[in-house]
Coordinates of C-alpha atoms and ligand atoms in Angstrom, one line a residue:
X53 CA -0.2 -0.1 -0.1
X54 CA 1.3 2.7 -1.0
X55 CA 0.3 6.6 0.6
X56 CA 0.7 10.4 0.3
X57 CA 0.2 12.6 3.2
X58 CA -0.1 16.2 2.6
X59 CA 2.5 18.5 4.9
X60 CA 5.4 17.2 6.8
X61 CA 4.2 19.0 10.3
X62 CA 4.0 17.0 13.4
X63 CA 0.3 15.7 12.7
X64 CA 1.7 14.3 8.9
X65 CA 5.4 12.6 10.6
X66 CA 2.7 11.2 13.2
X67 CA 0.8 9.4 10.5
X68 CA 3.7 8.0 8.5
X69 CA 5.5 6.8 11.9
X70 CA 1.6 4.7 13.1
X71 CA 1.8 3.7 9.0
X72 CA 4.6 2.3 9.9
X73 CA 3.7 -0.4 11.9
X74 CA 2.2 -2.2 9.9
X75 CA 4.2 -4.6 6.6
X76 CA 4.6 -3.6 3.3
X77 CA 3.6 -0.2 3.8
X78 CA 5.1 2.7 1.8
X79 CA 4.6 6.4 2.8
X80 CA 5.4 9.6 0.4
X81 CA 4.7 12.9 3.4
X82 CA 4.2 15.8 0.5
X83 CA 5.3 19.6 1.6
X84 CA 5.1 22.8 -0.5
X85 CA 8.1 23.7 1.3
X86 CA 11.6 22.1 1.1
X87 CA 12.4 22.0 5.0
X88 CA 9.6 19.4 6.7
X89 CA 8.3 20.1 10.0
X90 CA 6.0 23.3 9.6
X91 CA 5.1 25.0 13.0
X92 CA 8.0 22.8 15.1
X93 CA 10.3 24.5 12.6
X94 CA 8.1 27.8 11.6
X95 CA 5.3 28.2 14.7
X96 CA 7.1 26.7 18.0
X97 CA 9.3 29.8 19.4
X98 CA 12.8 29.2 18.8
X99 CA 13.7 29.6 22.6
X100 CA 11.9 26.8 23.6
X101 CA 14.6 24.9 22.5
X102 CA 12.9 21.2 24.7
X103 CA 10.1 22.0 22.1
X104 CA 11.7 22.1 19.4
X105 CA 13.7 19.3 19.7
X106 CA 10.4 17.1 19.3
X107 CA 12.0 17.0 15.4
X108 CA 15.1 14.5 16.4
X109 CA 11.9 12.9 17.3
X110 CA 10.5 13.5 13.9
X111 CA 12.9 13.3 11.5
X112 CA 13.9 9.6 12.8
X113 CA 10.8 8.7 11.3
X114 CA 11.8 10.5 7.7
X115 CA 15.0 8.3 7.8
X116 CA 13.0 5.1 8.0
X117 CA 12.9 3.1 5.7
X118 CA 9.4 3.2 3.6
X119 CA 8.6 6.6 3.6
X120 CA 10.3 9.3 1.4
X121 CA 9.8 13.4 2.3
X122 CA 9.6 14.8 -0.8
X123 CA 9.6 18.9 -0.2
X124 CA 9.3 21.4 -3.1
X125 CA 6.0 20.3 -3.9
X126 CA 2.8 22.3 -3.6
X127 CA -0.5 19.8 -3.5
X128 CA -3.5 21.8 -5.4
X129 CA -1.0 24.1 -7.9
X130 CA 2.3 21.4 -8.8
X131 CA -0.6 18.5 -8.5
X132 CA -4.2 17.9 -7.5
X133 CA -5.3 16.2 -5.2
X134 CA -7.2 13.5 -6.8
X135 CA -4.4 13.2 -8.7
X136 CA -2.6 11.4 -6.0
X137 CA -5.3 9.2 -6.0
X138 CA -3.7 8.0 -9.4
X139 CA -0.4 6.9 -7.9
X140 CA -1.6 6.8 -4.1
X141 CA -3.7 4.1 -2.1
X142 CA -5.0 6.4 0.0
X143 CA -4.0 10.9 0.8
X144 CA -3.8 12.0 4.3
X145 CA -4.1 14.9 4.6
X146 CA -2.4 17.3 7.5
X147 CA -1.5 20.6 6.2
X148 CA -3.0 22.2 9.6
X149 CA -3.9 25.7 9.4
X150 CA -2.1 28.8 8.1
X151 CA -3.9 31.2 7.8
X152 CA -4.9 33.8 10.6
X153 CA -8.2 35.0 11.4
X154 CA -8.7 38.9 12.0
X155 CA -10.9 40.6 14.5
X156 CA -12.9 42.8 11.7
X157 CA -12.8 45.9 13.3
X158 CA -11.0 48.9 11.8
X159 CA -8.3 50.5 10.7
X160 CA -7.0 46.5 11.0
X161 CA -4.8 47.2 7.8
X162 CA -3.2 49.4 9.1
X163 CA 0.1 49.8 8.1
X164 CA 2.1 47.6 11.2
X165 CA -1.1 45.5 12.4
X166 CA 0.5 42.8 11.3
X167 CA -1.0 38.9 11.9
X168 CA 0.6 36.6 14.2
X169 CA 0.7 34.2 12.5
X170 CA 3.3 36.4 9.4
X171 CA 5.7 38.1 12.7
X172 CA 6.6 34.2 14.3
X173 CA 7.0 33.0 10.3
X174 CA 9.6 35.9 10.3
X175 CA 10.9 35.2 13.8
X176 CA 11.3 31.2 12.9
X177 CA 13.1 31.8 9.3
X178 CA 10.5 31.2 6.9
X179 CA 10.9 31.3 3.3
X180 CA 7.7 33.3 3.1
X181 CA 8.0 35.8 5.2
X182 CA 7.9 39.9 4.6
X183 CA 11.4 39.9 6.0
X184 CA 11.7 44.1 4.8
X185 CA 7.9 45.1 6.4
X186 CA 9.6 43.6 9.7
X187 CA 13.3 45.1 9.1
X188 CA 10.9 49.0 8.5
X189 CA 8.5 48.2 11.7
X190 CA 10.7 47.0 14.5
X191 CA 13.6 49.2 14.5
X192 CA 11.4 52.3 14.9
X193 CA 8.4 51.2 17.0
X194 CA 7.9 52.1 20.5
X195 CA 5.0 50.3 22.0
X196 CA 3.5 47.1 20.4
X197 CA 0.3 46.1 21.4
X198 CA 0.0 41.8 20.7
X199 CA -4.0 40.6 20.8
X200 CA -4.8 37.7 22.4
X201 CA -3.9 36.1 25.2
X202 CA -3.2 32.2 23.5
X203 CA 0.4 31.1 23.6
X204 CA 1.3 32.2 20.9
X205 CA 0.7 35.8 22.3
X206 CA 2.7 35.1 24.7
X207 CA 5.6 34.2 22.1
X208 CA 5.4 37.0 20.2
X209 CA 5.6 39.2 23.4
X210 CA 8.4 37.3 25.1
X211 CA 10.1 37.9 21.5
X212 CA 10.0 41.5 21.0
X213 CA 10.7 41.9 24.9
X214 CA 13.8 39.6 25.1
X215 CA 17.1 41.5 24.9
X216 CA 19.5 40.0 22.0
X217 CA 21.4 38.5 24.4
X218 CA 18.6 36.0 25.2
X219 CA 18.1 35.3 22.1
X220 CA 21.3 34.4 20.0
X221 CA 21.7 30.6 20.8
X222 CA 18.9 29.8 19.0
X223 CA 18.5 28.9 15.8
X224 CA 16.9 32.4 14.5
X225 CA 18.1 33.5 11.2
X226 CA 21.1 36.5 12.0
X227 CA 18.7 39.0 9.7
X228 CA 15.7 38.7 12.5
X229 CA 18.8 39.1 15.8
X230 CA 20.4 41.7 13.9
X231 CA 16.3 44.2 12.9
X232 CA 15.8 42.2 17.0
X233 CA 18.5 44.0 18.1
X234 CA 17.6 47.9 16.8
X235 CA 14.0 47.4 18.5
X236 CA 13.4 51.0 19.6
X237 CA 10.7 49.0 21.3
X238 CA 9.7 49.7 25.4
X239 CA 5.8 49.1 25.9
X240 CA 4.5 45.7 25.0
X241 CA 0.7 45.8 25.2
X242 CA -0.5 41.8 25.6
X243 CA -4.2 42.5 25.5
X244 CA -6.9 39.9 27.0
X245 CA -11.1 40.4 25.7
X246 CA -11.9 38.4 28.2
X247 CA -10.5 37.6 32.1
X248 CA -7.0 35.4 33.3
X249 CA -9.6 32.8 34.6
X250 CA -10.8 31.9 30.4
X251 CA -7.1 33.0 29.3
X252 CA -6.0 30.4 26.8
X253 CA -2.4 30.2 27.8
X254 CA -0.3 27.8 30.3
X255 CA 1.0 28.3 33.1
X256 CA 4.7 27.1 32.0
X257 CA 4.5 29.8 28.9
X258 CA 3.2 32.3 30.3
X259 CA 5.8 32.2 34.1
X260 CA 7.7 32.7 31.4
X261 CA 7.4 36.2 30.9
X262 CA 7.9 37.3 34.2
X263 CA 11.2 35.6 34.5
X264 CA 13.0 38.1 31.7
X265 CA 16.3 39.6 31.9
X266 CA 14.9 43.1 30.9
X267 CA 11.8 43.2 31.2
X268 CA 9.6 44.4 33.9
X269 CA 5.9 43.0 33.7
X270 CA 2.5 45.1 34.9
X271 CA -0.9 44.3 36.1
X272 CA -3.1 46.5 37.2
X273 CA -4.6 44.3 40.9
X274 CA -7.9 45.6 39.8
X275 CA -7.8 42.8 36.2
X276 CA -7.7 40.1 38.6
X277 CA -10.0 40.9 40.2
X278 CA -12.7 37.5 39.6
X279 CA -16.4 37.0 39.3
X280 CA -17.5 34.5 41.3
X281 CA -17.7 32.4 37.7
X282 CA -14.1 32.7 37.7
X283 CA -13.3 32.7 41.0
X284 CA -14.9 29.3 40.7
X285 CA -13.5 28.0 37.6
X286 CA -9.8 28.8 39.2
X287 CA -11.1 26.5 42.0
X288 CA -12.0 23.9 40.3
X289 CA -9.7 24.1 37.4
X290 CA -5.5 23.7 38.7
X291 CA -4.4 24.8 35.1
X292 CA -6.7 28.2 35.3
X293 CA -6.1 28.9 39.5
X294 CA -2.5 28.0 38.3
X295 CA -2.5 31.1 36.2
X296 CA -4.5 32.9 37.8
X297 CA -1.4 33.0 40.5
X298 CA 0.8 33.4 38.8
X299 CA -0.4 36.8 37.3
X300 CA -1.9 37.6 41.2
X301 CA 1.2 37.2 42.0
X302 CA 2.6 40.1 39.0
X303 CA -0.3 42.4 40.7
X304 CA 1.4 42.3 43.1
X305 CA 5.2 43.7 42.2
X306 CA 6.3 46.8 42.3
X307 CA 7.9 47.4 39.0
X308 CA 12.2 46.9 39.1
X309 CA 13.0 50.2 36.4
X310 CA 13.8 47.6 33.7
X311 CA 14.1 49.6 30.0
X312 CA 10.9 47.2 28.5
X313 CA 7.7 46.3 30.3
X314 CA 5.3 44.4 29.6
X315 CA 1.2 45.8 30.6
X316 CA -0.9 42.3 30.8
X317 CA -4.7 43.6 30.8
X318 CA -7.7 41.5 31.3
X319 CA -11.5 42.6 30.2
X320 CA -10.0 45.2 27.3
X321 CA -11.1 44.4 23.6
X322 CA -9.5 46.4 20.4
X323 CA -12.0 48.4 19.5
X324 CA -10.1 50.6 16.4
X325 CA -6.7 50.7 15.6
X326 CA -6.1 54.3 15.2
X327 CA -3.4 56.5 12.6
X328 CA -2.3 57.6 9.5
X329 CA 0.3 56.3 6.9
X330 CA 1.0 53.7 9.2
X331 CA -1.0 52.1 13.1
X332 CA -0.6 55.1 16.0
X333 CA -2.2 53.2 18.8
X334 CA -5.1 51.3 19.4
X335 CA -8.8 52.3 20.9
X336 CA -9.3 49.9 23.4
X337 CA -13.2 49.4 24.9
X338 CA -13.4 47.8 28.6
X339 CA -15.1 44.4 28.6
X340 CA -17.0 42.6 31.0
X341 CA -18.2 38.7 31.3
X342 CA -21.4 37.5 30.6
X343 CA -23.4 34.7 32.4
X344 CA -22.5 32.8 29.5
X345 CA -18.6 33.2 30.2
X346 CA -18.5 36.0 27.1
X347 CA -17.5 39.3 26.9
X348 CA -19.7 42.7 26.2
X349 CA -18.1 46.1 26.3
X350 CA -18.8 48.7 29.2
X351 CA -18.7 51.7 27.3
X352 CA -15.9 52.8 28.5
X353 CA -12.5 53.0 26.1
X354 CA -8.5 53.9 25.9
X355 CA -6.1 54.7 23.6
X356 CA -3.1 52.9 23.9
X357 CA -0.3 53.8 21.1
X358 CA 0.9 51.7 19.6
X359 CA 3.2 51.6 16.7
X360 CA 3.3 48.4 15.8
X361 CA 0.0 45.9 16.4
X362 CA 0.1 41.9 17.0
X363 CA -2.9 39.9 16.0
X364 CA -2.8 36.8 17.5
X365 CA -6.6 35.5 17.9
X366 CA -5.6 32.5 16.0
X367 CA -4.8 30.5 13.5
X368 CA -7.0 29.2 10.6
X369 CA -7.3 26.6 8.0
X370 CA -8.5 26.6 3.5
X371 CA -9.4 24.7 1.5
X372 CA -7.2 23.2 -0.5
X373 CA -9.1 22.5 -4.2
X374 CA -12.0 21.4 -4.0
X375 CA -11.9 18.7 -1.5
X376 CA -15.2 19.1 1.0
X377 CA -14.6 22.3 3.0
X378 CA -16.4 23.6 6.7
X379 CA -16.7 27.0 6.2
X380 CA -17.4 28.4 9.5
X381 CA -15.3 26.1 11.2
X382 CA -12.2 26.4 8.5
X383 CA -11.9 22.7 9.2
X384 CA -12.2 20.1 6.5
X385 CA -15.5 17.7 7.9
X386 CA -14.8 14.0 8.6
X387 CA -16.5 10.9 10.6
X388 CA -13.6 9.5 12.6
X389 CA -10.4 10.7 9.9
X390 CA -12.5 10.0 6.6
X391 CA -12.9 12.7 4.9
X392 CA -16.9 13.9 4.0
X393 CA -18.3 15.3 1.6
X394 CA -22.5 15.5 2.6
X395 CA -22.9 12.5 4.9
X396 CA -20.7 10.3 2.7
X397 CA -17.2 9.2 2.9
X398 CA -14.9 10.1 -0.7
X399 CA -12.8 7.2 -0.6
X400 CA -8.9 7.9 -0.5
X401 CA -8.8 10.7 1.5
X402 CA -8.6 11.3 5.1
X403 CA -7.7 14.0 7.2
X404 CA -6.0 14.7 10.7
X405 CA -3.9 17.6 13.3
X406 CA -5.5 21.1 12.5
X407 CA -7.2 21.2 9.1
X408 CA -9.1 17.8 11.1
X409 CA -10.4 19.5 14.3
X410 CA -9.7 23.1 14.4
X411 CA -6.1 24.8 15.7
X412 CA -5.6 23.7 19.4
X413 CA -3.7 21.3 21.5
X414 CA -0.2 20.9 22.3
X415 CA 2.4 18.6 19.8
X416 CA 1.6 15.9 21.4
X417 CA -2.4 15.9 20.7
X418 CA -1.6 15.5 17.1
X419 CA -0.3 11.8 18.0
X420 CA -3.4 10.1 19.0
X421 CA -5.0 12.5 16.8
X422 CA -3.5 10.8 14.0
X423 CA -3.1 7.2 14.6
X424 CA -6.9 7.6 15.6
X425 CA -7.2 8.5 11.8
X426 CA -4.9 5.9 10.1
X427 CA -6.7 3.0 12.4
X428 CA -9.8 4.2 10.0
X429 CA -7.6 4.1 6.9
X430 CA -6.1 0.3 7.5
X431 CA -10.5 -0.4 8.8
X432 CA -11.1 0.7 5.2
X433 CA -7.8 -1.0 3.1
X434 CA -8.9 -4.3 5.2
X435 CA -11.8 -3.7 3.7
X436 CA -11.0 -3.8 0.6
X437 CA -13.1 -0.3 0.1
X438 CA -9.7 2.1 -0.9
X439 CA -10.0 2.4 -4.4
X440 CA -7.2 1.3 -6.4
X441 CA -4.6 3.9 -8.0
X442 CA -3.8 3.3 -11.3
X443 CA -0.5 4.4 -11.6
X444 CA 1.0 3.3 -8.7
X445 CA 4.8 3.8 -8.0
X446 CA 5.2 6.6 -10.9
X447 CA 5.2 9.5 -9.1
X448 CA 9.0 10.3 -9.6
X449 CA 8.0 9.9 -13.7
X450 CA 5.2 12.6 -13.6
X451 CA 6.5 15.1 -11.3
X452 CA 9.7 14.3 -13.5
X453 CA 7.6 15.0 -16.3
X454 CA 6.2 18.3 -14.7
X455 CA 9.4 19.5 -14.2
X456 CA 8.8 19.9 -10.3
X457 CA 12.2 19.9 -8.2
X458 CA 11.1 18.0 -5.9
X459 CA 13.4 18.4 -2.4
X460 CA 14.1 14.4 -0.9
X461 CA 14.5 12.9 2.4
X462 CA 18.9 13.3 0.8
X463 CA 18.0 16.9 0.4
X464 CA 16.8 17.3 3.2
X465 CA 19.4 15.6 5.1
X466 CA 21.5 18.2 3.1
X467 CA 20.3 21.5 3.7
X468 CA 19.8 20.1 7.7
X469 CA 24.0 19.7 7.9
X470 CA 24.6 23.4 6.0
X471 CA 22.3 24.7 8.2
X472 CA 24.3 22.9 11.5
X473 CA 27.7 24.3 9.3
X474 CA 26.1 28.0 9.7
X475 CA 24.9 27.7 13.1
X476 CA 28.6 25.8 14.2
X477 CA 30.2 29.4 12.3
X478 CA 28.6 31.7 14.9
X479 CA 28.4 28.5 17.4
X480 CA 25.0 27.7 17.6
X481 CA 24.6 24.5 17.4
X482 CA 22.0 25.8 14.1
X483 CA 21.4 28.3 12.2
X484 CA 17.8 28.3 10.0
X485 CA 18.7 29.5 6.5
X486 CA 15.5 31.7 6.0
X487 CA 15.9 32.0 1.9
X488 CA 14.1 29.1 -0.6
X489 CA 16.5 29.5 -3.6
X490 CA 18.9 29.5 -0.5
X491 CA 17.5 26.1 0.7
X492 CA 16.9 24.7 -2.8
X493 CA 21.0 25.4 -3.2
X494 CA 21.7 23.5 0.1
X495 CA 19.7 20.5 -1.2
X496 CA 21.9 20.1 -4.0
X497 CA 19.4 22.2 -6.6
Ligands
NAP537 P1 -5.7 30.5 20.7 O1 -5.3 29.6 23.0 O2 -7.1 29.3 20.6 O3 -5.9 31.4 21.4 C1 -6.2 32.9 20.8 C2 -6.2 34.1 21.1 O4 -7.3 35.2 20.8 C3 -7.7 33.5 22.6 O5 -7.0 34.4 23.9 C4 -9.2 34.6 22.8 O6 -9.7 35.1 23.2 C5 -7.9 35.5 21.5 N1 -9.8 36.0 20.8 C6 -9.9 35.4 19.1 N2 -10.7 35.8 18.8 C7 -10.1 38.0 18.9 C8 -10.9 38.8 19.2 N3 -11.8 39.6 17.6 N4 -11.1 40.1 19.5 C9 -10.0 39.3 20.6 N5 -9.1 38.2 21.3 C10 -10.0 37.3 20.9 O7 -4.7 29.7 20.1 P2 -3.4 30.6 19.5 O8 -1.9 31.6 20.6 O9 -2.8 30.7 18.3 O10 -2.3 28.9 19.5 C11 -3.2 28.2 19.0 C12 -2.5 26.8 19.6 O11 -0.9 26.6 19.7 C13 -3.1 26.5 20.9 O12 -3.4 25.6 21.4 C14 -1.7 26.6 21.5 O13 -1.6 26.4 22.9 C15 -1.2 26.1 21.0 N6 0.4 26.8 21.1 C16 1.5 26.5 22.4 C17 2.1 26.6 22.4 C18 3.2 26.0 23.6 O14 3.0 25.2 24.3 N7 4.7 26.7 24.2 C19 3.0 27.9 22.0 C20 2.3 28.4 20.6 C21 1.4 28.2 20.8 P3 -10.8 34.3 23.7 O15 -10.5 33.0 23.9 O16 -11.5 35.8 24.9 O17 -11.8 33.9 22.0

């Protein structure tokens, strides 16, 4: 059995690994980028070394006999999903949620207002990142507002508030470190539209904000006043209780006069970005919690000065070609991992990871998820319901015919070695090569 996995992030690689437990299975993991690992490479913050080290585990799967990485191939452009079934018995879609959700407020598209997905892509060295934009915005900004209180917002805030000395050991490209070194940002405002008990960050990540070398964390005690329902949640849910405890401790701290400040504000929602040729401020409305756990405006507003606004309000999945798509939830509809068109399964197509269940959970969540999808695929194989590929084993010839310059596992290994060598020149374990042409050169074209 030959299976194509579309997307080489954790869910795709975990799916391949689950398939490897079977005899006689070959898996090609196809990615539009010349390098594997998806958000482990381009999402996990470079200073979170232990989380990033999961790529060693993922890399071991890529090196298994029977698994091939096929990078630099865009499904939907170079090959359409239906064509893949000419070559493979089944296709598992694991292409994640790479787009951003919007705030839908006036001024959102002003210069200086950026999606966290774009900012994270830039500091991780993603080949499609708009380098010029951040090299222009960051050195000229003094005050940044980060909207949202999830773990991505925490990552963004930490990267903006850290000194370059605190980031220098990472695999961030040199131009990113240079730009962050020239940052004029002294104040970062982190905005949650609900209270601390409703925030989606995790305590370990949250705590780091209070431990930075040159940034004080500032919380108004009024923002940690919990209503009865939040107090009950903090009491009954240990994770919520720990978050509230950390924020409460911060609210008692006297600022140490560090050169940067992180202002954490809750019950505050942006209603407009103001500015001229560039964003200059965020009009924020004070909110109160509603009985159903939502937030409603109180009409009380203030403007926070901001020449950089990072909208960190979640990732969003997008449709691939004409494959079924749930426009409301931005996921591919499925039943136990089998892609559904209405209520009928689409033979041969499966889904796992963020494009299956939405952008939530930790990396490990994708393992269980991928294993469950693979169980459905194997059951269908055993039941004989997989479509038979007409051109099994001919995908390499097909790519050659179309003039597609696919990067193989050997090409990725060469990129990996080149990144380690580049890092070693600067006394680091690795430095990310950010430029697509340079990645292809390192892969040996
Ligand atoms: P997230 O946890 O869903 O957080 C999104 C945040 O945006 C929430 O605070 C949400 O508030 C807020 N929001 C949404 N719409 C808004 C609006 N219109 N106005 C104001 N605020 C709005 O998503 P994420 O931070 O992008 O993270 C995605 C996933 O990756 C999560 O599962 C996260 O844990 C994971 N991740 C983990 C790590 C780590 O473990 N170190 C690092 C990064 C990401 P409401 O709750 O009020 O909607």
